[in-house]
Amino acid sequence: MDLVQLQRQLVDYKTSLYNEGFLDEQFTQLQELQDENNPDFVVEVVSLFFEDSERLLNELTKALEQQSVDFKRVDAHVHQLKGSSSSIGAQRVQKVCIAFRNYCEEQNIEGCVKCLQQVRHEYSLVKTKLESMFQLQQQILSAGGSIPM
Amino acid sequence: MDSSCNCIEPQWPPDDLLMKYQYISDFFIALAYFSIPLELIYFVKKSAVFPYRWVIVQFGAFIVLCGTTHLINLWTFTLHTRTVAMVMMTAKVFTAVVSCVTALMLVHIIPDLLSVKTRELFLKNKAAELDREMGLIRTQEETGRHVRMLTHEIRSTLDRHTILKTTLVELGRTLALEECALWMPTRTGLELQLSYTLRQQNPVGYTVPIHLPVINQVFSSSHAVKISPNCPVARIRPAGKYMPGEVVAARVPLLHLSNFHINDWPELSTKRYALMVLMLPSDSARQWHVHELELVEVVADQVAVALSHAAILEESMRARDLLMEQNVALDLARREAEMAIRARNDFLAVLNHEMRTPMHAIIALSSLLQETELTPEQRLMVETILKSSNLLSTLINDVLDLSRLEDGSLQLDLGTFNLYVVFREVLNLIKPIASVKKLHVSLNLAPDLPEYAIGDEMRLMQTILNVVGNAVKFSKDGSITITAFVAKAELLSDSRNPEFFPVPSDNHFYLRVQVKDSGIGISPQDLPKLFTKFAQNQSTATQNSGGSGLGLAICKRFVNLMEGHIWIESEGLGKGSTAIFMVKLGIPERLNESKLAFMPKVPPNHGPTAFPGLKVLVMDENGVSRKVTKGLLVHLGCDVTMVSSSEECLRVVSNEHKVVFMDFCTPGMDGYEIAIRMHEKFTKRHERPIIVALTGNTDKVTKESCMRVGMDGVILKPVSLDKMRSVLSDLLEHRVLFEAI
């Protein structure tokens, strides 16, 4: 596939991510912070997010499996996840986290479990999407082109 | 005789023939008497308006009774019974009564009837009279209508010939004329020329002398006058066999503007007339009626008006054409002038350039020459060469400047500059020369003089330099004082120049500079000539006085451009002089020096390093969001230190860090406490970094509590790049920022 087509594909893909609510303006802000001094800023932040989220999700799973659930801890983790996702603009994940926190406040175990599943689902979706986007970017860069903003 | 017969015998014996005739007559009388009322009734019934019905009834009764009497009489001729006699008697009595009553009645009625008749006659007369008047009115109205129509036709055009032609045609039609003609006065005014006729298409140009008695008669009367068909003006048609119709002539006043030819003959009366001649058809036995004459008069007047309108139109058209021509000529002249100016400017520019180059060479080489080993004579010669070439160079510059100033193509280069610096530079430039001449120069700047002003720095300096230079030039010893201050309102208007009404406004002020010298002074008669170019003071044309006399003229132009005024005061020769000028300068908005050193405000589109090297501490437990915040700040050029806990924060923070960004929404992390601790750590305000909380909480409680613990600011997450930039600049300026939550 030639360069122009790749670039157009990337643009369309990104637009679809925004339209479907996977990403919001915060992600655009991140892209603006990337410059010659920080050429891989976005990739770094996103990778950090992936790491952080995996860890948090594992912690959450463990915490909710307990006999007596420590809602304070759960809330703390969810808060962290919410913070991370809003920092990079993973809108859908953030929204689910907000709902998750409400259930924590109500101390509703089933709600929390359901939310956890939802969070996992949304997280894996956004992760796949972002990874394929980075792949496309990589293809364009190796073909000698530049990333269209 | 029978005594049983109760009959009455007639008085006279019956005579047979007599009786027969009487008998027949009575019969007919009776018949007539019966039929008359019937007829009366019949006809009265037919007519609806008979007012005396009851009279008719009376009359009818009377007649009927008479008839009855005569009828009954028929029986009395022969022997008749008493009954008949009785009946006869009754009838007669009744008849008598009715007749008497009728007779009495008629006494009253007949005068009435007679008067009715009189009234009828009177009314008939009146009706006839009204008829006549109606006829008159109708004819007048007809006339009026014709006049209106004619006028309309005449006025509907502004073309002279059409007007006249239409007049004649319409008149001819309306009045059913055989011929009508218009005689116009010729240029000389001594003859009348046949100009237009109705039937004959080409008037022959036939002329008639104007002073004929008949013509005078017509001209002196404002009415249409009947003239003889044999007079020269009326003899236009070949005489026919028949009786020529009546002819009428009317004068048409030619108003001044409507003269066909320019009227410049003073001996003629101011009123010129044309003659309109109208002829009724021959052998038609028609007469000129009064209303027709009136019509003619009215038409004549209307024609006069229409003609004057046409003339006015012609005039204005001519004037407009003339103006257009003049316009074109002026345009051409202007373009030529512009070309001339451009040519001159080009010439001057070329001249300037071409002259400067060799000038430059001469000056440069002469100064170089000065540096070498020279004999005193040679030195003197070189110095003279240098001086002369400097002079020439100045002259070239001045001439170019002046020519540009003169045709107004010079415009000021406005900019913000330091006023004090300008004066100091002038001082520095003039000090060496002044010290050579042992002159003492002092500069007094008023304390309220603004440091910065908006104006043309170069030209202002040139002006001050020129004025001060003159002061130095024309002083042999003594001192020169330069004073500069802001002109106050009372001193602004100067009696010397009453048109100079300077009005200070909010963003302008008037700079007044006075240069006083103790030099040779100026005599009063020379004062006005000072600012005219090339005029030199003859008495001071010494060796030392350089300059072509252009300097002050140029200064004056500059000062005028700056909406100011310049003049020189002197008490006389040998008493020194003071040059004073005032110029209008603008006041710059921000008089902050530091702002002028850098950009006045950090523009949002400036490069990423808007805060170069600003030391910032970021505290955030969340790795991702910490990284993002760091990325933001690094992008803005800050030097970022990251900590992930409050203890670390308190440990690491120092007074080098200008700002501390704290992520505030982590539960369990007591941001308040950190703030309090920080306040404790840095007791002096200027040492303490600005503490800013980053929070996603959008409630007032958070904000208030932040304020309470002494945070300097609260920002809502997410923070965009532009927001971070503006936040930082506001923080650094005001040291406090509480975003509206």
PDB file of C-alpha atoms in Angstrom, chain A residues 26 29-30 32-33 35 38 41 44-45 48-49 52 79-80 83-84 87-88, chain B residues 621-625 627-628 631-632 634-635 665-667 718-722:
ATOM      1  CA  GLN A  26      -7.004  14.996  25.973  1.00  0.00           C
ATOM      2  CA  GLN A  29      -3.331  17.517  23.785  1.00  0.00           C
ATOM      3  CA  LEU A  30      -0.880  14.685  24.285  1.00  0.00           C
ATOM      4  CA  GLU A  32       0.618  18.402  20.760  1.00  0.00           C
ATOM      5  CA  LEU A  33       3.195  17.844  23.474  1.00  0.00           C
ATOM      6  CA  ASP A  35       8.031  17.497  19.461  1.00  0.00           C
ATOM      7  CA  ASN A  38      10.146  14.442  22.952  1.00  0.00           C
ATOM      8  CA  PHE A  41       6.109  11.148  24.113  1.00  0.00           C
ATOM      9  CA  GLU A  44       5.662   6.418  26.180  1.00  0.00           C
ATOM     10  CA  VAL A  45       2.654   7.791  27.963  1.00  0.00           C
ATOM     11  CA  LEU A  48       2.836   3.624  30.826  1.00  0.00           C
ATOM     12  CA  PHE A  49      -0.930   3.720  30.824  1.00  0.00           C
ATOM     13  CA  ASP A  52      -0.514   0.929  35.034  1.00  0.00           C
ATOM     14  CA  HIS A  79      -9.647   6.401  41.311  1.00  0.00           C
ATOM     15  CA  GLN A  80      -6.169   5.794  40.017  1.00  0.00           C
ATOM     16  CA  GLY A  83      -7.024   9.440  36.702  1.00  0.00           C
ATOM     17  CA  SER A  84      -4.804   7.598  34.257  1.00  0.00           C
ATOM     18  CA  SER A  87      -4.910  11.810  31.506  1.00  0.00           C
ATOM     19  CA  ILE A  88      -4.540  10.125  28.172  1.00  0.00           C
TER      20      ILE A  88
ATOM     21  CA  GLU B 621       0.705   9.816  42.627  1.00  0.00           C
ATOM     22  CA  ASN B 622      -0.660   8.629  39.342  1.00  0.00           C
ATOM     23  CA  GLY B 623       2.201   7.806  37.022  1.00  0.00           C
ATOM     24  CA  VAL B 624       0.355   8.473  33.811  1.00  0.00           C
ATOM     25  CA  SER B 625      -1.058  11.778  34.798  1.00  0.00           C
ATOM     26  CA  LYS B 627       3.959  12.031  33.006  1.00  0.00           C
ATOM     27  CA  VAL B 628       1.393  14.023  31.107  1.00  0.00           C
ATOM     28  CA  GLY B 631       5.211  16.618  29.321  1.00  0.00           C
ATOM     29  CA  LEU B 632       3.090  19.771  29.304  1.00  0.00           C
ATOM     30  CA  VAL B 634       8.592  20.447  29.555  1.00  0.00           C
ATOM     31  CA  HIS B 635       6.954  21.514  26.330  1.00  0.00           C
ATOM     32  CA  CYS B 665      -7.835  14.511  43.859  1.00  0.00           C
ATOM     33  CA  THR B 666      -6.084  11.538  45.280  1.00  0.00           C
ATOM     34  CA  PRO B 667      -7.924  10.387  48.328  1.00  0.00           C
ATOM     35  CA  PRO B 718      -7.772  18.321  32.288  1.00  0.00           C
ATOM     36  CA  VAL B 719      -5.276  21.042  31.502  1.00  0.00           C
ATOM     37  CA  SER B 720      -4.635  21.874  27.895  1.00  0.00           C
ATOM     38  CA  LEU B 721      -1.388  23.275  26.647  1.00  0.00           C
ATOM     39  CA  ASP B 722      -2.756  26.746  26.104  1.00  0.00           C
TER      40      ASP B 722
END
